[in-house]
Short mmCIF file of N, CA and C and ligand atoms in Angstrom, two decimals:
data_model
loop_
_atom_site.label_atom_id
_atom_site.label_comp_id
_atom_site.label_asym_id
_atom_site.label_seq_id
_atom_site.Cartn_x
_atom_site.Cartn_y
_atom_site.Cartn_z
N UNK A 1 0.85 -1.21 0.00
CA UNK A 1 0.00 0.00 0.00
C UNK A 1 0.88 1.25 0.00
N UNK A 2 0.45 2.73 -0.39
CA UNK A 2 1.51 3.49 -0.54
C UNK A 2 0.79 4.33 0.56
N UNK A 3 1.73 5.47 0.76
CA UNK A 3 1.32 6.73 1.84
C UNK A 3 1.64 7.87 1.14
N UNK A 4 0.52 8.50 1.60
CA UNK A 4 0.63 10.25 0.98
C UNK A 4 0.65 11.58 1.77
N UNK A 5 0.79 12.16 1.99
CA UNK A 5 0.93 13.31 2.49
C UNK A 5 0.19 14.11 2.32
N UNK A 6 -0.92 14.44 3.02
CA UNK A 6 -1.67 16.10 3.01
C UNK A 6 -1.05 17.10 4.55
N UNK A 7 -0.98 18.35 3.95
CA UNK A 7 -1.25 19.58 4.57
C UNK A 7 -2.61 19.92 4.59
N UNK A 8 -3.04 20.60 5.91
CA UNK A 8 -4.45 21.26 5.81
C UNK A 8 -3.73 22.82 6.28
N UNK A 9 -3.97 23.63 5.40
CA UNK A 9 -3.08 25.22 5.42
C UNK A 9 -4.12 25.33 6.06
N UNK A 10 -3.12 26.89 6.58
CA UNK A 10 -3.75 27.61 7.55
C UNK A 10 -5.68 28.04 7.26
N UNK A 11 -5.70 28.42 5.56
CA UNK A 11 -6.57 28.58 5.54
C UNK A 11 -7.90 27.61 6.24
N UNK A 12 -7.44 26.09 6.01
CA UNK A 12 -8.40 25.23 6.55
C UNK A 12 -8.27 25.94 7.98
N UNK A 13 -7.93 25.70 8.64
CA UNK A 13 -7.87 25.96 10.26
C UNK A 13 -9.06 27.14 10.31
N UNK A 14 -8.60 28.09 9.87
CA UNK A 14 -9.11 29.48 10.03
C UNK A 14 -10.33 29.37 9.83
N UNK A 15 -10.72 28.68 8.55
CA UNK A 15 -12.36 28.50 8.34
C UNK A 15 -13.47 27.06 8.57
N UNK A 16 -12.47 26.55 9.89
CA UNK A 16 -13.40 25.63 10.32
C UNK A 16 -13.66 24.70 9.35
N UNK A 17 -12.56 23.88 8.42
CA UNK A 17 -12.75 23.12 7.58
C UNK A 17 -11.83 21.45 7.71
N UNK A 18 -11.30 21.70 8.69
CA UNK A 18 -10.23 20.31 9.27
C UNK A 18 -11.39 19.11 9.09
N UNK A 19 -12.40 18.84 9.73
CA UNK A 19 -12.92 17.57 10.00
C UNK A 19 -13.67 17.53 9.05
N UNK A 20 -13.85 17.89 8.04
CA UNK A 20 -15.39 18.16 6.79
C UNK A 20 -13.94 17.27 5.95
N UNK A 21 -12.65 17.68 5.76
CA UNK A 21 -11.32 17.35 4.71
C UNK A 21 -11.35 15.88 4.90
N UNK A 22 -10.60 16.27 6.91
CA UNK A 22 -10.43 14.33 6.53
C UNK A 22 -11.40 13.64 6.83
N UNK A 23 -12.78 14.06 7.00
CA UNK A 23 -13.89 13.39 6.55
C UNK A 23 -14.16 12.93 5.18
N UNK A 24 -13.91 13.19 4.45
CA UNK A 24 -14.18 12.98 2.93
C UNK A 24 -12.82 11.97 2.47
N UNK A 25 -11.37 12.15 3.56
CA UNK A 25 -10.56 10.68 3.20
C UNK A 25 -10.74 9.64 4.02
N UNK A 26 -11.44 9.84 4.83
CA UNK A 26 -11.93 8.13 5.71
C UNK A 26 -12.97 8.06 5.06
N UNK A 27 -14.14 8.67 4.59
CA UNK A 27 -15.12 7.84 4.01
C UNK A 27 -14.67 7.64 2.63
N UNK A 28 -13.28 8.03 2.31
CA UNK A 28 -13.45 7.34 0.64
C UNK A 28 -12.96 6.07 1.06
N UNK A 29 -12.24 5.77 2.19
CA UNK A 29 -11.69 4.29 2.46
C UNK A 29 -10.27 4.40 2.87
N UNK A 30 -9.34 5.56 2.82
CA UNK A 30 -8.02 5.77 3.01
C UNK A 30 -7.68 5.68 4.65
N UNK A 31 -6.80 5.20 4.87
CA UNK A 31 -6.64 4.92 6.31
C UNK A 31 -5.33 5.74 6.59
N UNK A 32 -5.95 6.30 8.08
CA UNK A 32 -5.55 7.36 8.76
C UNK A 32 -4.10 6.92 9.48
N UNK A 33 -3.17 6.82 9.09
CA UNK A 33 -1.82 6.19 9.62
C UNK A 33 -0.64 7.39 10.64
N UNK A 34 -1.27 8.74 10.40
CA UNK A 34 -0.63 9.75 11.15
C UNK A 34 -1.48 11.20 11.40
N UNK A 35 -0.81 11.85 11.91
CA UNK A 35 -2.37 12.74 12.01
C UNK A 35 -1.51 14.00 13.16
N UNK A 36 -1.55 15.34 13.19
CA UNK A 36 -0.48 15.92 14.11
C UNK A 36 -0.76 17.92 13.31
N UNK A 37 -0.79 18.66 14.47
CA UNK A 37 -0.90 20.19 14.15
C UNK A 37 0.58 20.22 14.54
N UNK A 38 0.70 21.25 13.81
CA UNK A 38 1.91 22.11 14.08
C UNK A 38 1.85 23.45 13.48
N UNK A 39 3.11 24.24 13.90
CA UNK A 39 3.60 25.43 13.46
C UNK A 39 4.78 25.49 12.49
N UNK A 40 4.50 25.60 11.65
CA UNK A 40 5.98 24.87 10.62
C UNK A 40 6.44 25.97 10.46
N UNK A 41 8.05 25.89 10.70
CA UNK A 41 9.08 27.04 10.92
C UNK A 41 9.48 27.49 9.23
N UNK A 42 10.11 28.56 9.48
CA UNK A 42 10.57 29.21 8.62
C UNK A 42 11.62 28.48 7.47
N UNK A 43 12.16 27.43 8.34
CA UNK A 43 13.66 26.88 7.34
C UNK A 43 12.69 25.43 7.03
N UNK A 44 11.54 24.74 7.74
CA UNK A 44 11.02 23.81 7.04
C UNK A 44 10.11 24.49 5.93
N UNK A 45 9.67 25.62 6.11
CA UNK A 45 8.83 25.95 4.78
C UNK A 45 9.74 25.71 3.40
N UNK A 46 11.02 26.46 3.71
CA UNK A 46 11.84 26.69 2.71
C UNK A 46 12.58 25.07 2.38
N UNK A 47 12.63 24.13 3.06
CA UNK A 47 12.89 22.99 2.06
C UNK A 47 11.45 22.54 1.35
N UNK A 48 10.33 22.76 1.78
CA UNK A 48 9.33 21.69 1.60
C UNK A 48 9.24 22.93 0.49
N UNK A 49 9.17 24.24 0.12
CA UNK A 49 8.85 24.87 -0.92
C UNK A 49 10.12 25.37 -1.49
N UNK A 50 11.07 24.35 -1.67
CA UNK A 50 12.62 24.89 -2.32
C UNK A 50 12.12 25.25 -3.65
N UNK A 51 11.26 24.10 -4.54
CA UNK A 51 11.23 24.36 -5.95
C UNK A 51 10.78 25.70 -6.13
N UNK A 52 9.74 26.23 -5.45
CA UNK A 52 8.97 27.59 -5.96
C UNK A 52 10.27 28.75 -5.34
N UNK A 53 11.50 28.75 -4.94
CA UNK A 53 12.43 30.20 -4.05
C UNK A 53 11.98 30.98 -4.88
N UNK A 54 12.25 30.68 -6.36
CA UNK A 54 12.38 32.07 -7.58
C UNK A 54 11.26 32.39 -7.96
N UNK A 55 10.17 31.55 -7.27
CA UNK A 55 8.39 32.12 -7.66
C UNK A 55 8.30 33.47 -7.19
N UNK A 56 7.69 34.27 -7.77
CA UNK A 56 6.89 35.89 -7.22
C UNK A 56 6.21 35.52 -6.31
N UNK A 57 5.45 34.26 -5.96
CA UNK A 57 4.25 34.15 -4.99
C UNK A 57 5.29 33.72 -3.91
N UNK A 58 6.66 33.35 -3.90
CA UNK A 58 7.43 32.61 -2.75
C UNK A 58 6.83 33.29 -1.24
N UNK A 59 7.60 34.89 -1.21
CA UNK A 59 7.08 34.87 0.15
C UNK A 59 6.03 35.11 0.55
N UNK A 60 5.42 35.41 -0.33
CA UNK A 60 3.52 35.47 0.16
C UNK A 60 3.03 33.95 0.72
N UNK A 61 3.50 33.08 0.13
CA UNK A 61 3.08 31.62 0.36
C UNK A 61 4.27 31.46 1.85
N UNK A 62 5.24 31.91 1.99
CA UNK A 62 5.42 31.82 3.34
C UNK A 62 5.06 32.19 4.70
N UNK A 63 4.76 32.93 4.23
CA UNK A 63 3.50 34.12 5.34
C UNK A 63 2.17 33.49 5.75
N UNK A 64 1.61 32.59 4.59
CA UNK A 64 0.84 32.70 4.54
C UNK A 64 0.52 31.45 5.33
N UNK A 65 1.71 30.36 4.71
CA UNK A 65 1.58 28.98 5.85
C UNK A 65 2.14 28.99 7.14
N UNK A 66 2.87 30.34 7.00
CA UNK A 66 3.12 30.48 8.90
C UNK A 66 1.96 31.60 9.37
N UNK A 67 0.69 31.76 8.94
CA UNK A 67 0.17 32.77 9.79
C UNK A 67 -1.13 32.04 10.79
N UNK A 68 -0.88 31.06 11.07
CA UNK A 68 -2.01 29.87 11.42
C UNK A 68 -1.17 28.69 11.32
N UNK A 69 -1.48 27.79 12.38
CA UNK A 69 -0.89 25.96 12.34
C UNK A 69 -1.69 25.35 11.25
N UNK A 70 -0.56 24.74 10.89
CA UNK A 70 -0.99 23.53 9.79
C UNK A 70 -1.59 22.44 10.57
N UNK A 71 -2.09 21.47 9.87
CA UNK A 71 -2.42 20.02 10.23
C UNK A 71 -2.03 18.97 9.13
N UNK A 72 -1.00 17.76 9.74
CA UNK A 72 -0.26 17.37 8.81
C UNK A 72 -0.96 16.09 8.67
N UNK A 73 -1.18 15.29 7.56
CA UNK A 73 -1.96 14.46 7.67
C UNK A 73 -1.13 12.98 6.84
N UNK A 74 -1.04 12.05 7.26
CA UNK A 74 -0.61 10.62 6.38
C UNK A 74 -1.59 9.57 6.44
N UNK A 75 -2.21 9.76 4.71
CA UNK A 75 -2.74 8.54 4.09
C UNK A 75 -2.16 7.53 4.08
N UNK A 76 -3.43 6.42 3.74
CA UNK A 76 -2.35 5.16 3.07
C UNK A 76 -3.71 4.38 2.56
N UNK A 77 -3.27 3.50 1.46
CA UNK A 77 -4.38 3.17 0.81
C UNK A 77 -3.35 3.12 -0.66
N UNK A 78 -4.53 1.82 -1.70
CA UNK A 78 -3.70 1.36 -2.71
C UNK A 78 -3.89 2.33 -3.86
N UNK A 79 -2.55 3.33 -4.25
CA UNK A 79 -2.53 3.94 -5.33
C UNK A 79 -3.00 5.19 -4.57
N UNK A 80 -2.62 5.63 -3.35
CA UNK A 80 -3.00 6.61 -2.65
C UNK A 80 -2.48 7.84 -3.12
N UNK A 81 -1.33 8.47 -3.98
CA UNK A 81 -1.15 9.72 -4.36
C UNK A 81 -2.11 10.01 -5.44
N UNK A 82 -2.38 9.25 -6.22
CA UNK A 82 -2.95 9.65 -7.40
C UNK A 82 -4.40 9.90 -6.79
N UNK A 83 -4.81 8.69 -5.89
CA UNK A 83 -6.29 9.11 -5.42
C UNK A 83 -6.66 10.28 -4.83
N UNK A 84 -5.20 10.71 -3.80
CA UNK A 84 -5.50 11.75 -2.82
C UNK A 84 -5.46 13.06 -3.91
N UNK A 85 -4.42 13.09 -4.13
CA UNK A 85 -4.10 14.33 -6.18
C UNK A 85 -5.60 14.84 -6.45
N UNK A 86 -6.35 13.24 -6.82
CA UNK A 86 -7.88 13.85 -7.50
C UNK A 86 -8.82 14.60 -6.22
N UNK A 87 -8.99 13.86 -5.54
CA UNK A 87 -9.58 14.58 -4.79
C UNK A 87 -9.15 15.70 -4.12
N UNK A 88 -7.77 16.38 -4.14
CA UNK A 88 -7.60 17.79 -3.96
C UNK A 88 -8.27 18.42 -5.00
N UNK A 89 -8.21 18.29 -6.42
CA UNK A 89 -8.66 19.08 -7.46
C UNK A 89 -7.33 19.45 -7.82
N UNK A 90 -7.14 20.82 -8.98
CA UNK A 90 -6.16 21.66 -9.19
C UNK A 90 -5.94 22.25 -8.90
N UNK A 91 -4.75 23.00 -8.69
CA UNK A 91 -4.07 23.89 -7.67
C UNK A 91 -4.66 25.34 -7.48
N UNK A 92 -5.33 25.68 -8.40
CA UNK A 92 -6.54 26.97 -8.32
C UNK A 92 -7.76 26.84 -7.84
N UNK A 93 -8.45 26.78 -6.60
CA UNK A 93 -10.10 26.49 -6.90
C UNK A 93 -10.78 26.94 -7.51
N UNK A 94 -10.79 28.07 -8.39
CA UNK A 94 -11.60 28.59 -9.29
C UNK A 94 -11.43 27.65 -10.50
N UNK A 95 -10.44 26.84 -10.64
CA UNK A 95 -10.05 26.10 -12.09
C UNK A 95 -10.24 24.43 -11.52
N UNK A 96 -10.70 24.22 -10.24
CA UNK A 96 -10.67 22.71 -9.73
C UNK A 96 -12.00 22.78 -9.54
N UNK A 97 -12.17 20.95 -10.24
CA UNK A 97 -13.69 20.42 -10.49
C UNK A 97 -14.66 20.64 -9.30
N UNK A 98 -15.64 20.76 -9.50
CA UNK A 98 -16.94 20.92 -8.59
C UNK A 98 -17.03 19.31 -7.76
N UNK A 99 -16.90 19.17 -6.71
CA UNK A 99 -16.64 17.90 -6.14
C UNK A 99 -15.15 17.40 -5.50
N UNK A 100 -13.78 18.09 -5.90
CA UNK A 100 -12.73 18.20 -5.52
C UNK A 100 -12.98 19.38 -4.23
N UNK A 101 -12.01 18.91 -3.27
CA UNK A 101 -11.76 19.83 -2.36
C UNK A 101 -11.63 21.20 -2.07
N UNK A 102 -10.56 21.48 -3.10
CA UNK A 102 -10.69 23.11 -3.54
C UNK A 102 -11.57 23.48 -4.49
N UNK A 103 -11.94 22.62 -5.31
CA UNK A 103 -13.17 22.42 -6.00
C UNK A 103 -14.57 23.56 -5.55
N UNK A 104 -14.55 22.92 -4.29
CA UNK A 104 -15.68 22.59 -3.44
C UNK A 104 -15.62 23.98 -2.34
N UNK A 105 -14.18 24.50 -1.84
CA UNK A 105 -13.91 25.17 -0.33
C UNK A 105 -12.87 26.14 -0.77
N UNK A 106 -12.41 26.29 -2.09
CA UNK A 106 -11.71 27.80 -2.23
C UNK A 106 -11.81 28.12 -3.65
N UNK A 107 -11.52 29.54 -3.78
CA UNK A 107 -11.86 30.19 -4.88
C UNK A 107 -10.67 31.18 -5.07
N UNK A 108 -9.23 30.27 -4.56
CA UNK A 108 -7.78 30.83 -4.80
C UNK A 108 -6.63 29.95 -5.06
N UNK A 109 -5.84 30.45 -5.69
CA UNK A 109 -4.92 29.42 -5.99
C UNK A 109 -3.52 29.36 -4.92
N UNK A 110 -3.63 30.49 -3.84
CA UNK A 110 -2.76 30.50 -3.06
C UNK A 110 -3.20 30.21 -2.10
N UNK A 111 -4.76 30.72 -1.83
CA UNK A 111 -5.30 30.26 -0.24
C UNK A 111 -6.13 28.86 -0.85
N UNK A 112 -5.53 27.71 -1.25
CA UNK A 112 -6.25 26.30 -1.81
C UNK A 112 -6.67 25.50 -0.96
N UNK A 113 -6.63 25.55 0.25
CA UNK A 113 -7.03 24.81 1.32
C UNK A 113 -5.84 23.55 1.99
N UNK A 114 -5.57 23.11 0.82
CA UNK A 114 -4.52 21.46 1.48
C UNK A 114 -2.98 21.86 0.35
N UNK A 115 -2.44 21.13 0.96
CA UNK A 115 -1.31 20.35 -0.09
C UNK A 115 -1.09 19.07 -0.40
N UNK A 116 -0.84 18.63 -1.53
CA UNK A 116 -0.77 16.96 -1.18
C UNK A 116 0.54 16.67 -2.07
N UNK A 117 0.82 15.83 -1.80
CA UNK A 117 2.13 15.09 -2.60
C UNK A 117 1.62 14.63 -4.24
N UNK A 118 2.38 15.14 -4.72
CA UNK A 118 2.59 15.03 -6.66
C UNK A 118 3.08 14.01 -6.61
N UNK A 119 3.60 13.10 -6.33
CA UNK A 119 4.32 11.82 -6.86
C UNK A 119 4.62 10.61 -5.66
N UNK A 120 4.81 9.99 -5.87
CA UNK A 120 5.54 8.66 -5.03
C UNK A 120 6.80 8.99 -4.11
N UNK A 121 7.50 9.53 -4.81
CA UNK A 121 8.50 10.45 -4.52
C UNK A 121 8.68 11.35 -3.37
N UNK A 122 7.64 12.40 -3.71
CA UNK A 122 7.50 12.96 -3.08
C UNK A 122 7.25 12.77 -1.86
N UNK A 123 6.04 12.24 -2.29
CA UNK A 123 5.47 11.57 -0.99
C UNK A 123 6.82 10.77 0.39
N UNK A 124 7.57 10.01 -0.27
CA UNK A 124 8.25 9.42 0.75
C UNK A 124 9.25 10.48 1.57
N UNK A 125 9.59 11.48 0.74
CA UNK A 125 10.58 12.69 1.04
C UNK A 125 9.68 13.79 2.25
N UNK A 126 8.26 13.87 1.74
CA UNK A 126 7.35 14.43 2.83
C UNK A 126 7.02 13.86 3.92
N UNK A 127 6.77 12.49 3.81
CA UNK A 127 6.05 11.57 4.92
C UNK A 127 7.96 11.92 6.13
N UNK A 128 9.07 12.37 5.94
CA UNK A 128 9.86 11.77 6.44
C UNK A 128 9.85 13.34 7.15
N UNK A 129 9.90 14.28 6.23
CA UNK A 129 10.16 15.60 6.37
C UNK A 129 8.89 16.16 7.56
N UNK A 130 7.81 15.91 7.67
CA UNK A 130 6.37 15.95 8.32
C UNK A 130 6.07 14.69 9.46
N UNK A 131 6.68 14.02 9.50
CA UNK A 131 6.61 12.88 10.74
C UNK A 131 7.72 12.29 10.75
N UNK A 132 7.96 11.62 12.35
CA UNK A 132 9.13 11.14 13.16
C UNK A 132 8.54 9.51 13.29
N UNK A 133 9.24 8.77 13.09
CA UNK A 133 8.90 7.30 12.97
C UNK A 133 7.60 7.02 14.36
N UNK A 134 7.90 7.81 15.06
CA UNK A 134 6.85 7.31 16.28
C UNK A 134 5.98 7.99 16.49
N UNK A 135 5.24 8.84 15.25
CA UNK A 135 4.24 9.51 14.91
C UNK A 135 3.48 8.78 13.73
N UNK A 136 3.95 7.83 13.27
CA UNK A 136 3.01 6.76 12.28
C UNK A 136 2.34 5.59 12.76
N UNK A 137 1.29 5.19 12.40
CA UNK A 137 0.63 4.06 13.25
C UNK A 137 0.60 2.91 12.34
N UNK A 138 1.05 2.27 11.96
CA UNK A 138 0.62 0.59 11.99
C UNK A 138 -0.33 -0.16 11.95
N UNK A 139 -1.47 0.39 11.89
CA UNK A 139 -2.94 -0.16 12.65
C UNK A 139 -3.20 -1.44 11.42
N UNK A 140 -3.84 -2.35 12.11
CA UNK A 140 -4.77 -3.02 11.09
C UNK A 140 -6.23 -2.87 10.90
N UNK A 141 -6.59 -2.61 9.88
CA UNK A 141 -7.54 -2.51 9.59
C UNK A 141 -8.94 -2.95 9.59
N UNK A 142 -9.76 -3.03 10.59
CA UNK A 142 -11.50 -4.09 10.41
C UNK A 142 -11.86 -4.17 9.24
N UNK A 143 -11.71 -3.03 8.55
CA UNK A 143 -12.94 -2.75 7.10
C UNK A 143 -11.87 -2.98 5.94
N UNK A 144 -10.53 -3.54 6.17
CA UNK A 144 -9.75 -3.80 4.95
C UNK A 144 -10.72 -4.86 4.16
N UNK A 145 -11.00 -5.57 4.72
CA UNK A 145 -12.14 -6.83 3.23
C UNK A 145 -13.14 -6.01 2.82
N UNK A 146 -13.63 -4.79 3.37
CA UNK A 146 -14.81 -4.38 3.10
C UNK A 146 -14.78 -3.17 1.65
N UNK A 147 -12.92 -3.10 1.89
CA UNK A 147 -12.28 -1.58 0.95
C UNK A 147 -11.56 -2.08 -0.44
N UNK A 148 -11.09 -3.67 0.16
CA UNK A 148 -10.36 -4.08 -1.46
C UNK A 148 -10.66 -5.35 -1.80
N UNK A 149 -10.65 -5.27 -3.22
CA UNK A 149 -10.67 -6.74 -3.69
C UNK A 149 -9.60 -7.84 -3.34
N UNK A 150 -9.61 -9.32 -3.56
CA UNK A 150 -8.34 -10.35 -3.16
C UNK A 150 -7.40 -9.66 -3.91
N UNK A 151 -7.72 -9.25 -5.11
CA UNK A 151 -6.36 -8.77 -6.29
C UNK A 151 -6.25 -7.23 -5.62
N UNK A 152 -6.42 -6.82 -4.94
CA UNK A 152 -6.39 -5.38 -5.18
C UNK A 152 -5.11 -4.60 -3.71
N UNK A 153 -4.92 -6.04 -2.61
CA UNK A 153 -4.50 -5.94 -1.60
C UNK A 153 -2.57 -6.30 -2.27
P1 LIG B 1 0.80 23.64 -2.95
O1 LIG B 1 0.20 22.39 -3.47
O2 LIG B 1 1.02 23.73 -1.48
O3 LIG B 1 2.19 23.88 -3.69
C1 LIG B 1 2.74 25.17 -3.85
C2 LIG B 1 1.82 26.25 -3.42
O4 LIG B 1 2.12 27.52 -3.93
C3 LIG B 1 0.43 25.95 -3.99
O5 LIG B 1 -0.14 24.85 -3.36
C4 LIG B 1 -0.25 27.28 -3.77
O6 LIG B 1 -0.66 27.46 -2.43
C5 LIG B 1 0.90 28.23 -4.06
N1 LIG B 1 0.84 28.72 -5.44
C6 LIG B 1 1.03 28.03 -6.58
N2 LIG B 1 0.91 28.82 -7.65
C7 LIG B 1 0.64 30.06 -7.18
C8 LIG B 1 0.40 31.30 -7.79
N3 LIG B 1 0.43 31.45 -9.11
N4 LIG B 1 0.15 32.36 -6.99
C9 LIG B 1 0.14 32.22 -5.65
N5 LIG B 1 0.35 31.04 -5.01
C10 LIG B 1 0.60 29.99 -5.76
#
C-alpha cells in the first residue's frame, strides 16, 4: 500500500474546515496512519517549498503557511497519491472540479485549502520531512475486506 501526504493550510484551520477534509478521506476508504498540528518554521517551509524560491508568490506563500498551524496528515491506501491528487482538485479552486476539495472550499490558488504530494517520490521525502517514525501508526484494519478486492490488496 503506498502513503501520501496532506497539509491542511492555515486557511483550513481558520475556516473551520479540518474535519469536513479528513472526513471525505476516511469515508473514501483511506486509512488514517498519522495525524499531528503544528507550526511549521521558517527553514522547514523553505525545504518543503525549495522548488517555488524564484516564484513571485514565494514569500507570500510563506507568510501565509506560517500565519495559522498547519495540520499534517498521512494517508495510506492502494494507489493513494494519485487518489488523494484527485480529490484535492487543481491547484486553483476557481479552475478545480466541482466535487474536488478546492473544488468545493476555495476560490484561490494560493489560499487552496490542502497540499498533497505530486508523486511517489514525493510523498516518501514528505512523509519523512512531516513525521518522526513514532508519529506513524501501523494499525490493522476491520474494514480492509470491506475496501479491497483479493487482487487489489
Ligand atoms: P501547494 O500544493 O502547497 O504547492 C505550492 C503552493 O504555492 C500551492 O499549493 C499554492 O498554495 C501556491 N501557489 C502556486 N501557484 C501560485 C500562484 N500562481 N500564486 C500564488 N500562489 C501559488
Amino acid at each position: 500500500m503506498q502513503r501520501t501526504v496532506v497539509l491542511l493550510k492555515p486557511d483550513s484551520i481558520q475556516r473551520g474546515l479540518i474535519g469536513e477534509i479528513i472526513h471525505r478521506f476516511e469515508r473514501k476508504g483511506l486509512k488514517l496512519v498519522g495525524l499531528k498540528m503544528m507550526a511549521v518554521s521558517d527553514a522547514l517551509l523553505e525545504e518543503h517549498y525549495a522548488h517555488h524560491k524564484d516564484k513571485p508568490f514565494f514569500a507570500g506563500l510563506k507568510k501565509f503557511m506560517s500565519s495559522a498551524p498547519i495540520v499534517c496528515v498521512l494517508l495510506e491506501g492502494k494507489d493513494a497519491v494519485s487518489v488523494v491528487r484527485k480529490m484535492a482538485g487543481l491547484t486553483s479552486g476557481r479552475e478545480a472540479e466541482l466535487g474536488s476539495i478546492r473544488g468545493d472550499f476555495s476560490m484561490s490558488t494560493s489560499a487552496n485549502i490542502i497540499h498533497v504530494s505530486d508523486t511517489e517520490a514525493a510523498a516518501r521525502e514528505e512523509e519523512t520531512r512531516f513525521f518522526k517514525k513514532d508519529e506513524i501508526f501501523d494499525w490493522e484494519s476491520a474494514v480492509a475486506p470491506y475496501l479491497y478486492g483479493e487482487d487489489e490488496k
